[in-house]
Structures are given as structure tokens and as C-alpha cells.
GROMACS .gro file of C-alpha atoms in nm:
model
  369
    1UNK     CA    1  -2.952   0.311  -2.684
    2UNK     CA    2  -2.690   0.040  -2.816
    3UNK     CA    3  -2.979  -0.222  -2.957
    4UNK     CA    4  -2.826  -0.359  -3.236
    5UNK     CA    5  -2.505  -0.175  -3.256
    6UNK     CA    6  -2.134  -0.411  -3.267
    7UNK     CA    7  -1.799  -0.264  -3.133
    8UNK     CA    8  -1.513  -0.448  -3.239
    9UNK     CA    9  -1.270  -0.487  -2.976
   10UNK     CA   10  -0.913  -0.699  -2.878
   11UNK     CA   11  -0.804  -0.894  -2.608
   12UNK     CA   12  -0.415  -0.879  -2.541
   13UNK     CA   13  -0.263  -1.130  -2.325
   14UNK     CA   14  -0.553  -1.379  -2.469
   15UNK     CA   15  -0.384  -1.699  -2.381
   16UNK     CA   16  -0.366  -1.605  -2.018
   17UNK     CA   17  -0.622  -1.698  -1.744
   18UNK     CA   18  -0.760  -1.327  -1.752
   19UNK     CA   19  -0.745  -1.272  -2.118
   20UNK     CA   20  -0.951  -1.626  -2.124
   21UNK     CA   21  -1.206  -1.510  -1.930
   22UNK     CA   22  -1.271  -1.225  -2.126
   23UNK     CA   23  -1.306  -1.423  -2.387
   24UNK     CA   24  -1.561  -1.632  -2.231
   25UNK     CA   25  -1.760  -1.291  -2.148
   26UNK     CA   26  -1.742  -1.102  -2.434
   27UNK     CA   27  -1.814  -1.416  -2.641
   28UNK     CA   28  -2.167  -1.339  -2.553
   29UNK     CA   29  -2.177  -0.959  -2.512
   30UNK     CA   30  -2.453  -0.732  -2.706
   31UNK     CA   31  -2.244  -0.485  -2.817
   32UNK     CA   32  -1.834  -0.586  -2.798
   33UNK     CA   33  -1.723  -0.857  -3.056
   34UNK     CA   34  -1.379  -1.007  -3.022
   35UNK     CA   35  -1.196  -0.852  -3.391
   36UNK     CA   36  -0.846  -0.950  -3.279
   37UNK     CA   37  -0.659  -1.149  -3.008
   38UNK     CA   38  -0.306  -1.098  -2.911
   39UNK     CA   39  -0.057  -1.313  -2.714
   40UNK     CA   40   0.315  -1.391  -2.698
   41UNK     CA   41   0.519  -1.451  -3.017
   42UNK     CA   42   0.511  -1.862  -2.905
   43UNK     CA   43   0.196  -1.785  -3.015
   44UNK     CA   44   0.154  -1.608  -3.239
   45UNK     CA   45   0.056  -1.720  -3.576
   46UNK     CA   46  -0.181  -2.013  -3.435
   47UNK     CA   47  -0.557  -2.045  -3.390
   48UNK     CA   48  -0.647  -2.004  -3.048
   49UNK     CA   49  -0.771  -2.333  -3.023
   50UNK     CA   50  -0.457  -2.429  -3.065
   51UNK     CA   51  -0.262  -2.157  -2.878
   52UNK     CA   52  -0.412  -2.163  -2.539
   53UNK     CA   53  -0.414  -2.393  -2.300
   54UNK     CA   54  -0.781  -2.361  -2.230
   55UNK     CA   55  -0.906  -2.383  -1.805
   56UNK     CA   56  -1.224  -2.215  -1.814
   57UNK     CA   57  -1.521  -2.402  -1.691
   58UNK     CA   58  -1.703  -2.368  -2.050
   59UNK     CA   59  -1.565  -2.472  -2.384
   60UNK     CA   60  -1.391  -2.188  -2.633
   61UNK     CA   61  -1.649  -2.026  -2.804
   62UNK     CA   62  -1.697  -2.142  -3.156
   63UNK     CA   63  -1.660  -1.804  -3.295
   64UNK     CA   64  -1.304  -1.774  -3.147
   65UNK     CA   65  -1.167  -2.128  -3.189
   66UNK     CA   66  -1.053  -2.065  -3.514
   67UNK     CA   67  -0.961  -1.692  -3.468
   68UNK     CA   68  -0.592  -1.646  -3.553
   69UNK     CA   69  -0.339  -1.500  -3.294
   70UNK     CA   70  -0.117  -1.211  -3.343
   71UNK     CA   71   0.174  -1.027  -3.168
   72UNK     CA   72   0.059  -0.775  -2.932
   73UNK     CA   73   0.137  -0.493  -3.179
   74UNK     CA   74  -0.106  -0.203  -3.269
   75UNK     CA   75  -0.117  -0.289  -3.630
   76UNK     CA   76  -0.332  -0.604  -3.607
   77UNK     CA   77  -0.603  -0.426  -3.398
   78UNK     CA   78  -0.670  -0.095  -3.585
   79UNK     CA   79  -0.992  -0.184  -3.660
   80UNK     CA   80  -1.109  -0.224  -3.278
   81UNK     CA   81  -1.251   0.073  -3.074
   82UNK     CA   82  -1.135  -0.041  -2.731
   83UNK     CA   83  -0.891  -0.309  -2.641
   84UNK     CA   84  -0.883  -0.531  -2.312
   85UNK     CA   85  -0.571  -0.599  -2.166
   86UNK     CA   86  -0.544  -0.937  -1.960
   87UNK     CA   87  -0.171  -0.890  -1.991
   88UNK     CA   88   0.112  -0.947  -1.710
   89UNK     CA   89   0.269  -0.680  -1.528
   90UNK     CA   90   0.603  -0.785  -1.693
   91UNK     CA   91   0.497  -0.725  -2.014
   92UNK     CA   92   0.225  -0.453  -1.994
   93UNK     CA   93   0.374  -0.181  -1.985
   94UNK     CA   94   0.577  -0.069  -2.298
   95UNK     CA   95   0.256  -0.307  -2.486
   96UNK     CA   96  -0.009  -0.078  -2.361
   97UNK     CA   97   0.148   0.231  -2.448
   98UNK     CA   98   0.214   0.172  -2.741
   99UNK     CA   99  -0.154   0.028  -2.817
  100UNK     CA  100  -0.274   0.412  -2.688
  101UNK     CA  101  -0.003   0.612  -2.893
  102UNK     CA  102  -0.178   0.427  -3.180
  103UNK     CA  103  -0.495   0.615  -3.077
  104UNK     CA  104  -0.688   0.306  -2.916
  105UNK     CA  105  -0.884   0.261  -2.634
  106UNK     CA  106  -0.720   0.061  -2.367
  107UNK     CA  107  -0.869  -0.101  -2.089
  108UNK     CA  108  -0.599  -0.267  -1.838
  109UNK     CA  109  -0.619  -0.572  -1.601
  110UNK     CA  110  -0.216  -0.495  -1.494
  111UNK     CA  111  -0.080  -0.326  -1.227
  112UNK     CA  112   0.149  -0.103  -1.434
  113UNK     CA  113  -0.071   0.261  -1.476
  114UNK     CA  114  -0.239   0.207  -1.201
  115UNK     CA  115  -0.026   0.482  -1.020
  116UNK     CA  116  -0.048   0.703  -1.263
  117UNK     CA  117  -0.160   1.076  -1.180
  118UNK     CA  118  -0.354   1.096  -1.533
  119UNK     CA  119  -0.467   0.692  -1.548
  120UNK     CA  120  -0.823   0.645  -1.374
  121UNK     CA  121  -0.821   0.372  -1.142
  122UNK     CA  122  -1.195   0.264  -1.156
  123UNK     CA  123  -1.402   0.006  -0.980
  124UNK     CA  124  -1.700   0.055  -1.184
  125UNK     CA  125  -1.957   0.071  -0.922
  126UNK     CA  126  -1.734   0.333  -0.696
  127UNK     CA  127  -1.587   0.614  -0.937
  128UNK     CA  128  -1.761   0.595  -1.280
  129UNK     CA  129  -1.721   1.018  -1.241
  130UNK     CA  130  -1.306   0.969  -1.307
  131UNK     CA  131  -1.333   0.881  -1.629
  132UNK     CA  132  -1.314   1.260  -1.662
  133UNK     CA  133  -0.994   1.267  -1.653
  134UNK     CA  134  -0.955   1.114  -1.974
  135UNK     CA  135  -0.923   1.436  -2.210
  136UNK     CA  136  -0.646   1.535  -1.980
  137UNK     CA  137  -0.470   1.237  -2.034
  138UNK     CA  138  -0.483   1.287  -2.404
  139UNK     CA  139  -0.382   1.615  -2.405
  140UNK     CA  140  -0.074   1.568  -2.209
  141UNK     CA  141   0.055   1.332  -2.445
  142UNK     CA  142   0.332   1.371  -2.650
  143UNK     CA  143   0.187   1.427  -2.910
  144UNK     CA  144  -0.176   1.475  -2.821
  145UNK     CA  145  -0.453   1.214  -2.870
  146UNK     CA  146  -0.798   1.251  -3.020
  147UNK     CA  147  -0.908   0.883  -2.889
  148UNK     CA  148  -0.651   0.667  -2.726
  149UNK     CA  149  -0.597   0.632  -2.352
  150UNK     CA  150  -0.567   0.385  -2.102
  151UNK     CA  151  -0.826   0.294  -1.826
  152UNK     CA  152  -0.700   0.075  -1.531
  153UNK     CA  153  -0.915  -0.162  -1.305
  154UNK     CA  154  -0.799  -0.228  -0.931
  155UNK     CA  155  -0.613  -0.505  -0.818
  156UNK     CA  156  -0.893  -0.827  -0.740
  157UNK     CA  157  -0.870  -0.780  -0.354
  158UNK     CA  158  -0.937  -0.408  -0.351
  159UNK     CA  159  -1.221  -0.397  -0.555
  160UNK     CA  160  -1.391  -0.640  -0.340
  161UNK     CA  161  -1.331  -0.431  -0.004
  162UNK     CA  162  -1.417  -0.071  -0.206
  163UNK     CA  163  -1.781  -0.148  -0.347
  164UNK     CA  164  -1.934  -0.185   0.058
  165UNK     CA  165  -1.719   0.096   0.162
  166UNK     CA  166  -1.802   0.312  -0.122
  167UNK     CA  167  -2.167   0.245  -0.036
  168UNK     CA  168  -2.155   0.349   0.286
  169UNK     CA  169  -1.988   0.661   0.271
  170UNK     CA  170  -2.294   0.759   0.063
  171UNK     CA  171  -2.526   0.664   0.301
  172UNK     CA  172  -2.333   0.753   0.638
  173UNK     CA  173  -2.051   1.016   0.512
  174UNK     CA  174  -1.682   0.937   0.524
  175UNK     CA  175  -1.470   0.607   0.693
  176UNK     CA  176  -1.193   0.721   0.870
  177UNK     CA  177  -1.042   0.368   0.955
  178UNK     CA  178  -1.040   0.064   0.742
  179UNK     CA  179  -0.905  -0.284   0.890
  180UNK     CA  180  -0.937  -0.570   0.658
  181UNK     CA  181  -0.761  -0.915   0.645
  182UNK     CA  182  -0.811  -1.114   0.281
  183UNK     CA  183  -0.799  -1.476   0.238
  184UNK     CA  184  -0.724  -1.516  -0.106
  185UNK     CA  185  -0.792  -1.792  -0.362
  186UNK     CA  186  -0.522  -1.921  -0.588
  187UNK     CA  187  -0.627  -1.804  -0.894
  188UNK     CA  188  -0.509  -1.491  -0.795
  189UNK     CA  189  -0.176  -1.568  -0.876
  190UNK     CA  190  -0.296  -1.669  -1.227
  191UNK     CA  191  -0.209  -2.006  -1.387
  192UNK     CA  192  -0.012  -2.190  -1.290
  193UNK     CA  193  -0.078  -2.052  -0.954
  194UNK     CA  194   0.087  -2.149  -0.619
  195UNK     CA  195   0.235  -2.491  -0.606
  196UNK     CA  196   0.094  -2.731  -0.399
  197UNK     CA  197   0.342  -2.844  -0.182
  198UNK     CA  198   0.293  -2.469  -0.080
  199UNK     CA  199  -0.059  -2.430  -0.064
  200UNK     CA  200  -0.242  -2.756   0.015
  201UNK     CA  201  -0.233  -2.797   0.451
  202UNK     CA  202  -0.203  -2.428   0.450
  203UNK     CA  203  -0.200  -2.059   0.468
  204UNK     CA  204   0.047  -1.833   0.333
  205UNK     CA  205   0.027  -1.536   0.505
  206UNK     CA  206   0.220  -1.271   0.208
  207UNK     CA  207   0.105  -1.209  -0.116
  208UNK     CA  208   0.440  -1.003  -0.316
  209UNK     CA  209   0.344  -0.607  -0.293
  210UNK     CA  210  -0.073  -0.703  -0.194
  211UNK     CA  211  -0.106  -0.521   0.133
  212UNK     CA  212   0.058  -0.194  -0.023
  213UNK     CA  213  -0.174  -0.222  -0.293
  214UNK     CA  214  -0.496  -0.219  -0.152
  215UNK     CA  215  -0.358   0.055   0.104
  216UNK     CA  216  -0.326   0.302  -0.187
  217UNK     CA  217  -0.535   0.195  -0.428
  218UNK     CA  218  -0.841   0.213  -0.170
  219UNK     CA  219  -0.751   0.620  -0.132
  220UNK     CA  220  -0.718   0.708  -0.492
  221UNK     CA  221  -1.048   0.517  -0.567
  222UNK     CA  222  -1.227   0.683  -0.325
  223UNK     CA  223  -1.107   1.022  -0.348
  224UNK     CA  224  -1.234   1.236  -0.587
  225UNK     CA  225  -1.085   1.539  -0.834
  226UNK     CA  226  -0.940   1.820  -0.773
  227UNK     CA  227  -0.772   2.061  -0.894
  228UNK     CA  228  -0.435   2.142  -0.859
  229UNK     CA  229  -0.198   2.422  -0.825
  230UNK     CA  230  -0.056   2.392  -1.207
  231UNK     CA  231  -0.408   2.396  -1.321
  232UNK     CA  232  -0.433   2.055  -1.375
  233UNK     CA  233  -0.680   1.782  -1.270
  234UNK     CA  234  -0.534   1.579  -0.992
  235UNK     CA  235  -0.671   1.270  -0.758
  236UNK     CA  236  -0.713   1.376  -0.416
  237UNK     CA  237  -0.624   1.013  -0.225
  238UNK     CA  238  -0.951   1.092   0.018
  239UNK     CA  239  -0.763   1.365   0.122
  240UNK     CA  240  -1.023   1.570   0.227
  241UNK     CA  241  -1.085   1.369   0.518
  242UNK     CA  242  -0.806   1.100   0.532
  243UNK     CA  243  -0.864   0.808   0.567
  244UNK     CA  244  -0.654   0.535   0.700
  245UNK     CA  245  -0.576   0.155   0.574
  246UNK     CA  246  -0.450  -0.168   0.701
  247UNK     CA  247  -0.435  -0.475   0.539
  248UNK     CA  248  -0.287  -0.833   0.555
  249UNK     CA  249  -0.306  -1.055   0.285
  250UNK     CA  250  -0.340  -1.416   0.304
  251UNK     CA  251  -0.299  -1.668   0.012
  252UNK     CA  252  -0.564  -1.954   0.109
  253UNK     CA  253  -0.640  -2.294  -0.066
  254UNK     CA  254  -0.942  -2.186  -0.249
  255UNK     CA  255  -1.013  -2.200  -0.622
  256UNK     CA  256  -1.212  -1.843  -0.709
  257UNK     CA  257  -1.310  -1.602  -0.459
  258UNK     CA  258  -1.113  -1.358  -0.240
  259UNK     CA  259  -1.262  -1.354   0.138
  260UNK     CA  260  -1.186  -1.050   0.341
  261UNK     CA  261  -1.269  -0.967   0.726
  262UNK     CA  262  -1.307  -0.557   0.689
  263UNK     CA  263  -1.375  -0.347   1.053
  264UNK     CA  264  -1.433  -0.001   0.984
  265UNK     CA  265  -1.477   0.311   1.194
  266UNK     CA  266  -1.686   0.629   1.078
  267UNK     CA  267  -1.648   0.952   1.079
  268UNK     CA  268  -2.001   1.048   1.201
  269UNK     CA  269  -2.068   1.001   1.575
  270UNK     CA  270  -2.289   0.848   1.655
  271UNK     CA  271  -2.172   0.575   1.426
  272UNK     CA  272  -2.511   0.370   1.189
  273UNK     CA  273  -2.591   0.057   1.384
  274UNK     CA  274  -2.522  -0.274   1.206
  275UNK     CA  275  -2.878  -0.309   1.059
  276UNK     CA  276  -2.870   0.062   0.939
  277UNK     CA  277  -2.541  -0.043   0.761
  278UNK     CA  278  -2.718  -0.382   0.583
  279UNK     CA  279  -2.972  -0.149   0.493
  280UNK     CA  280  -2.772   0.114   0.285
  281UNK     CA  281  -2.563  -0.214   0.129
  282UNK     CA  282  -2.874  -0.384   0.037
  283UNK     CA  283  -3.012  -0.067  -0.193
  284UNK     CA  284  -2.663   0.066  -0.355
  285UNK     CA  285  -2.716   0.138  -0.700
  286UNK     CA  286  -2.429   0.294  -0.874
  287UNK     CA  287  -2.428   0.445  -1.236
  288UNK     CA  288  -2.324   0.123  -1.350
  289UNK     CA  289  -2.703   0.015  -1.326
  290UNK     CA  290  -2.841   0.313  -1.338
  291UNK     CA  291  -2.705   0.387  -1.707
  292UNK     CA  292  -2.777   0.015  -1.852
  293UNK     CA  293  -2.459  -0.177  -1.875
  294UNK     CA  294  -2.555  -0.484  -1.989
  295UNK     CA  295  -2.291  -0.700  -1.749
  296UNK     CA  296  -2.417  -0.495  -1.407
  297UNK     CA  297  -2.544  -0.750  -1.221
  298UNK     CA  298  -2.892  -0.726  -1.107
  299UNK     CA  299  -2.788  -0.650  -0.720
  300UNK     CA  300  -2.450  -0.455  -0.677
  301UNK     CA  301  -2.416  -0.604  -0.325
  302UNK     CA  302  -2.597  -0.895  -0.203
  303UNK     CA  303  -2.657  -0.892   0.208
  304UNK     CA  304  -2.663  -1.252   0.407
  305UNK     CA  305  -2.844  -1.260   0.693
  306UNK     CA  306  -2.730  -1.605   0.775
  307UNK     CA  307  -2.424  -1.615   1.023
  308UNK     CA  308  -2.212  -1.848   0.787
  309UNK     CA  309  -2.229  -1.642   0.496
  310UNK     CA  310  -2.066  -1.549   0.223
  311UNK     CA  311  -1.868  -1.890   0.176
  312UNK     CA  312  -1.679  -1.904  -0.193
  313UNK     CA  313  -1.795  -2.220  -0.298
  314UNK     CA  314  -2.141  -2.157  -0.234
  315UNK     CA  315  -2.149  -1.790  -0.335
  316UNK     CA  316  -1.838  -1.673  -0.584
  317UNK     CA  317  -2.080  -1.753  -0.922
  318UNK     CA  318  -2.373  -1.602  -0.815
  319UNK     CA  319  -2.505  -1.292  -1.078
  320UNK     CA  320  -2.199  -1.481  -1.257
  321UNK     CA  321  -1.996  -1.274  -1.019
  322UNK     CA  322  -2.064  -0.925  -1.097
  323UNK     CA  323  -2.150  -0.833  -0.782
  324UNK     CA  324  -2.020  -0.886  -0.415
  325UNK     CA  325  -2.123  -1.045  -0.140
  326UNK     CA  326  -2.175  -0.896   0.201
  327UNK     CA  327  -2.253  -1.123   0.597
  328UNK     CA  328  -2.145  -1.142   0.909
  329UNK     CA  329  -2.224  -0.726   0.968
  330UNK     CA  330  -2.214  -0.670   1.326
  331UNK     CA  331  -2.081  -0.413   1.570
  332UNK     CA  332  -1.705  -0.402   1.615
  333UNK     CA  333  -1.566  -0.369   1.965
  334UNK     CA  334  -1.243  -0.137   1.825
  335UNK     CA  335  -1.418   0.012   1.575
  336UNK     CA  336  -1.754   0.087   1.479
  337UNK     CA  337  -1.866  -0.181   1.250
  338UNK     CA  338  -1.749  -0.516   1.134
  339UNK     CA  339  -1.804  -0.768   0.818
  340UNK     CA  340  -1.712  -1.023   0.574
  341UNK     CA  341  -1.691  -0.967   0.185
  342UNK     CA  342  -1.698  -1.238  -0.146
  343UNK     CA  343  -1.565  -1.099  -0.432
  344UNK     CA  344  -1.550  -1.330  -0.761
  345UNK     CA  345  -1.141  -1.197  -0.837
  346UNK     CA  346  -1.156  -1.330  -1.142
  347UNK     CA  347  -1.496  -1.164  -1.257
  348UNK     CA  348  -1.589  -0.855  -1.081
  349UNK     CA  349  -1.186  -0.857  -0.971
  350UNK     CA  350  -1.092  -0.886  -1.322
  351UNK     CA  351  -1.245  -0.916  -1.629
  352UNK     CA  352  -1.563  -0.767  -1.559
  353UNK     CA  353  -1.445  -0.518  -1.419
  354UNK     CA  354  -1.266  -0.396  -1.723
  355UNK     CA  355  -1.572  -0.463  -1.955
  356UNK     CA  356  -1.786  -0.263  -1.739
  357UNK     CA  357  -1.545   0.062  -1.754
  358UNK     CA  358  -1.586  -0.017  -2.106
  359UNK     CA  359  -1.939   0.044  -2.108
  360UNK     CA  360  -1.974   0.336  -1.913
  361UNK     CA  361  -1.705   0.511  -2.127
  362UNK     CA  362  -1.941   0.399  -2.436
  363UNK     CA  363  -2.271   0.542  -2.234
  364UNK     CA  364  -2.103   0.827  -2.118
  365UNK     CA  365  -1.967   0.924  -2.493
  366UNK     CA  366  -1.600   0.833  -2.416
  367UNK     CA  367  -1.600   0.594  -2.662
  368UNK     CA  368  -1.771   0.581  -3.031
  369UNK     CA  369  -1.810   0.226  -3.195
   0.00000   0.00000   0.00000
């Protein structure tokens, strides 16, 4: 459906370790191509060769080395469809609304909509179907919008824990307890990341506002839309059966790839046994495949049947990490059921995540190159 078609599109915050590695993705993307990059006013006016301080594990594209850097204003990027912010919290906010009251598309990384009762939080294998939304965001804007909004992703260590559970509450109906203890790589905390005096010979058991994070985040994902007494669209935080979160979050000295120990009790009595649960995991296919978007990965969740699996360093890259990994499922003495989860935070936690809602809101007619 989009052979041979080009959308241009930005990346704001394009010095930064996120903005970087959506550069490195949508370098080689079928339809996106990077029109415009956007950083701080230190640099601004350079070529991104020599603005950023490159870390990725590839060389800058040669189609962007010599791209010039702007100010994250909406007047250099008026020629792009969507645009993918990679920015920090600290400076997202007033930047990203003013990219959508310029009537563009805006696809966030940052923390700072994500509460928002109009602003879809998506994980694009979970909630594809809140994208719906949209239209009511535009219309409640002063004043109204034919095409710009704002899409958020969720923060790297929820979208790892939400793709298994939203799998099996298809399968086995709804989870009414979720445990789930992260150990967290450093590149979480973006570069320069934790200093090593601090991190090196240790754990860190607090991560700044992570546990309350994936508490809420987790419901609004999940839940679905409904309506509410104004007349307006509304999400309904898995309120129609609640469900319940704890988490601790623990900053650990690996690279890529956020670890996370989730128990999990069901609604349904009797609960699925442990092998009915790696069965439903193994054959998940969400909309996200189902519709074509070229950076799916092949296999949404991957299911290790040996006992010391997932490990990061031997399993954050696989599918390019796209997907997430899955081991360890067993019954859970508390609970019902028990496992471990690898999620790549800097793909599928991150970048990828963003350029995936970005293709289903082209597939699904949100967007128009």
C-alpha cells in the first residue's frame, strides 16, 4: 500500500541519545525520510556531523552528516508530515505544542503529555485502537486542528512489562494483580547516564518518579474508551475491572536492556497453567503486524524455554529490538503466574516505539504523506 511512497518527517531533540537513534532507524526506513533535524540553539546552525556527539554503534548516515541543524521551531519543519520528538522532559513541553498548534503531527518520546486525558499513550502492539481519540484532541483545541496532534509512547520500562500482559488478557481475560521489579540499564538515564562511582559495584535501588510511572501508565494503556458524562471520549484506567500495580525500580550496571521480574494474578479461576501462558505469548500478533508496519518485528514476543533466559547481552538486539523477550514462566506461589521480560529501552522502549505509532496512524488514515 506505501511501495514507493516518501513522507518527510523531523526529529527534534536530534543530538540526544534518543533523537540519535531515530536517526539511525529512519535512515533506512521505506517510507519516512529525515527533511529536518532540530536541537538546542548550541546547535543550531551546524551540520550534524558536527553538532552531535555521535554514540551509536553504527556511523551517521551519509545522508544526514551534512544535514544542517535548526532551532526546534515549527517554521523549519513545515514541510514534514509527522515529527519525532527525542526531546527531554525539560524542554518538551512548550516545544511540542507549539510544533501541533502549527498543524503537525507529533510523535513524543517525553514524559510531558503522557497524562493527558486527550493524548494517547500507545505501546504499539497493546492499544493501536486509541489513536481514536485523535479527532477529539483536535477539536478541543483552541482553535481547532485539521492535522496536528500529539501521540505519546510509554516510558521504556512500561512498555516492556505491557506487551506480555496485554497478550494475555486476550487469551485468558483480565489481570487483577501485577508485581514487577525492573533492573534497569543505564542508558535509561540517557547520556551521560549515571556516573560511575555510582553505578559500577552496584545497584541503585530508585529511579526519580519510575515506580509511579509504570503504576499509571500500565492502567491507561490497558484500559480502553469510554465515554463520559460530558459526552466526551475518556480513558477508562482498566477500570472496568481494576487492576492493581506494584513496582520497584532498580538502576543496574547494564548498557541496553531493561530486565523486569513480573508475578501476576488473574482474574479467571482457575488461573492458565504456565505452559498455557507460553503458549498465548508465543502466537500474539497485534495490528502492528497484522496491518504491515515495516519496523514490526517478525515475532512480537519471543518465549525461552531455557531457564537462564532472557539475559541483555545475549538477547537486547535480537529482531533489532522490536520485540520483547519472555523466560523463566512458571507458577507463582502468591500469585498465579510468574516471569522475566527483555525489553531493548532504547528501541522498542523508545524510538521504535514512536516510529511504529507512526505507521499505524499512516495505515489507519491518521496521517497523509
Amino acid at each position: 500500500m506505501q511501495e514507493g511512497r516518501q513522507i518527510k518527517v523531523g526529529v527534534l531533540g536530534a543530538t540526544g541519545t534518543v533523537g540519535q537513534r531515530f536517526i539511525t532507524l529512519l535512515a533506512v526506513h521505506p517510507w519516512f525520510v529525515i527533511d529536518a533535524l532540530g536541537a538546542s540553539s548550541r546547535s543550531a546552525g551546524k551540520s550534524y556531523s558536527k553538532a552531535a556527539n555521535w554514540k551509536q554503534t553504527t556511523p551517521i548516515p551519509a545522508s544526514i552528516r551534512d544535514l544542517m541543524v535548526h532551532e526546534c521551531k515549527p517554521e523549519y519543519f513545515l514541510n514534514c508530515a509527522v515529527v519525532f520528538s527525542g526531546l527531554d522532559a525539560d524542554a518538551a513541553g512548550d516545544i511540542e505544542a507549539a510544533f501541533r498548534a502549527a498543524e503537525l503531527a507529533v510523535f513524543s518520546n517525553a514524559k510531558n503529555f503522557r497524562r493527558d486525558p486527550h493524548v494517547p499513550l500507545i505501546v504499539p502492539f497493546v492499544n493501536a485502537s486509541h489513536l481514536s481519540i485523535i479527532p477529539q484532541q483536535q477539536s478541543l483545541h483552541s482553535p481547532p486542528l485539521k492535522k496536528g496532534f500529539i501521540v505519546t509512547n510509554a516510558n521504556c520500562s512500561t512498555t516492556g512489562c505491557v506487551i506480555p500482559l496485554a497478550a494475555l488478557e486476550k487469551a485468558f481475560g483480565p489481570i487483577e494483580s501485577l508485581l514487577v521489579t525492573t533492573m534497569q540499564a543505564i542508558s535509561g538515564a540517557g547520556y551521560p547516564g549515571v556516573a560511575s562511582l555510582d553505578i559500577m559495584d552496584n545497584v541503585v535501588p530508585y529511579i526519580g518518579s519510575e515506580e509511579e510511572k509504570m503504576e499509571w501508565e500500565t492502567l491507561k494503556i490497558l484500559g480502553g474508551i469510554a465515554d463520559s458524562d460530558d459526552g466526551l471520549k475518556t480513558f477508562d484506567m482498566h477500570s472496568r475491572h481494576p487492576l492493581r500495580v506494584s513496582a520497584s525500580c532498580n538502576r543496574v550496571p547494564v548498557i541496553d536492556g531493561h530486565t523486569e521480574c513480573v508475578s501476576i494474578r488473574f482474574a479467571r479461576r482457575p488461573p492458565p497453567s504456565p505452559q498455557q501462558v507460553r503458549e498465548a505469548l508465543a502466537v500474539f500478533s497485534p495490528d502492528a503486524q497484522a496491518l504491515g508496519c515495516p519496523s514490526a518485528p517478525r515475532r512480537t514476543i519471543v518465549v525461552h524455554e531455557e531457564p537462564d533466559r532472557p539475559q541483555p547481552r545475549l538477547d537486547r538486539y535480537y529482531q533489532d529490538g522490536a520485540g520483547v523477550s519472555v523466560g523463566r514462566v512458571r507458577q507463582c506461589q502468591v500469585l498465579d503466574i510468574k516471569f522475566v521480560v527483555l525489553a531493548n529501552n532504547v528501541s522498542i522502549g523508545a524510538a521504535t516505539s514512536s516510529i511504529i505509532n507512526a505507521e499505524l496512524a499512516v495505515l489507519k488514515g491518521v496521517i497523509s504523506g
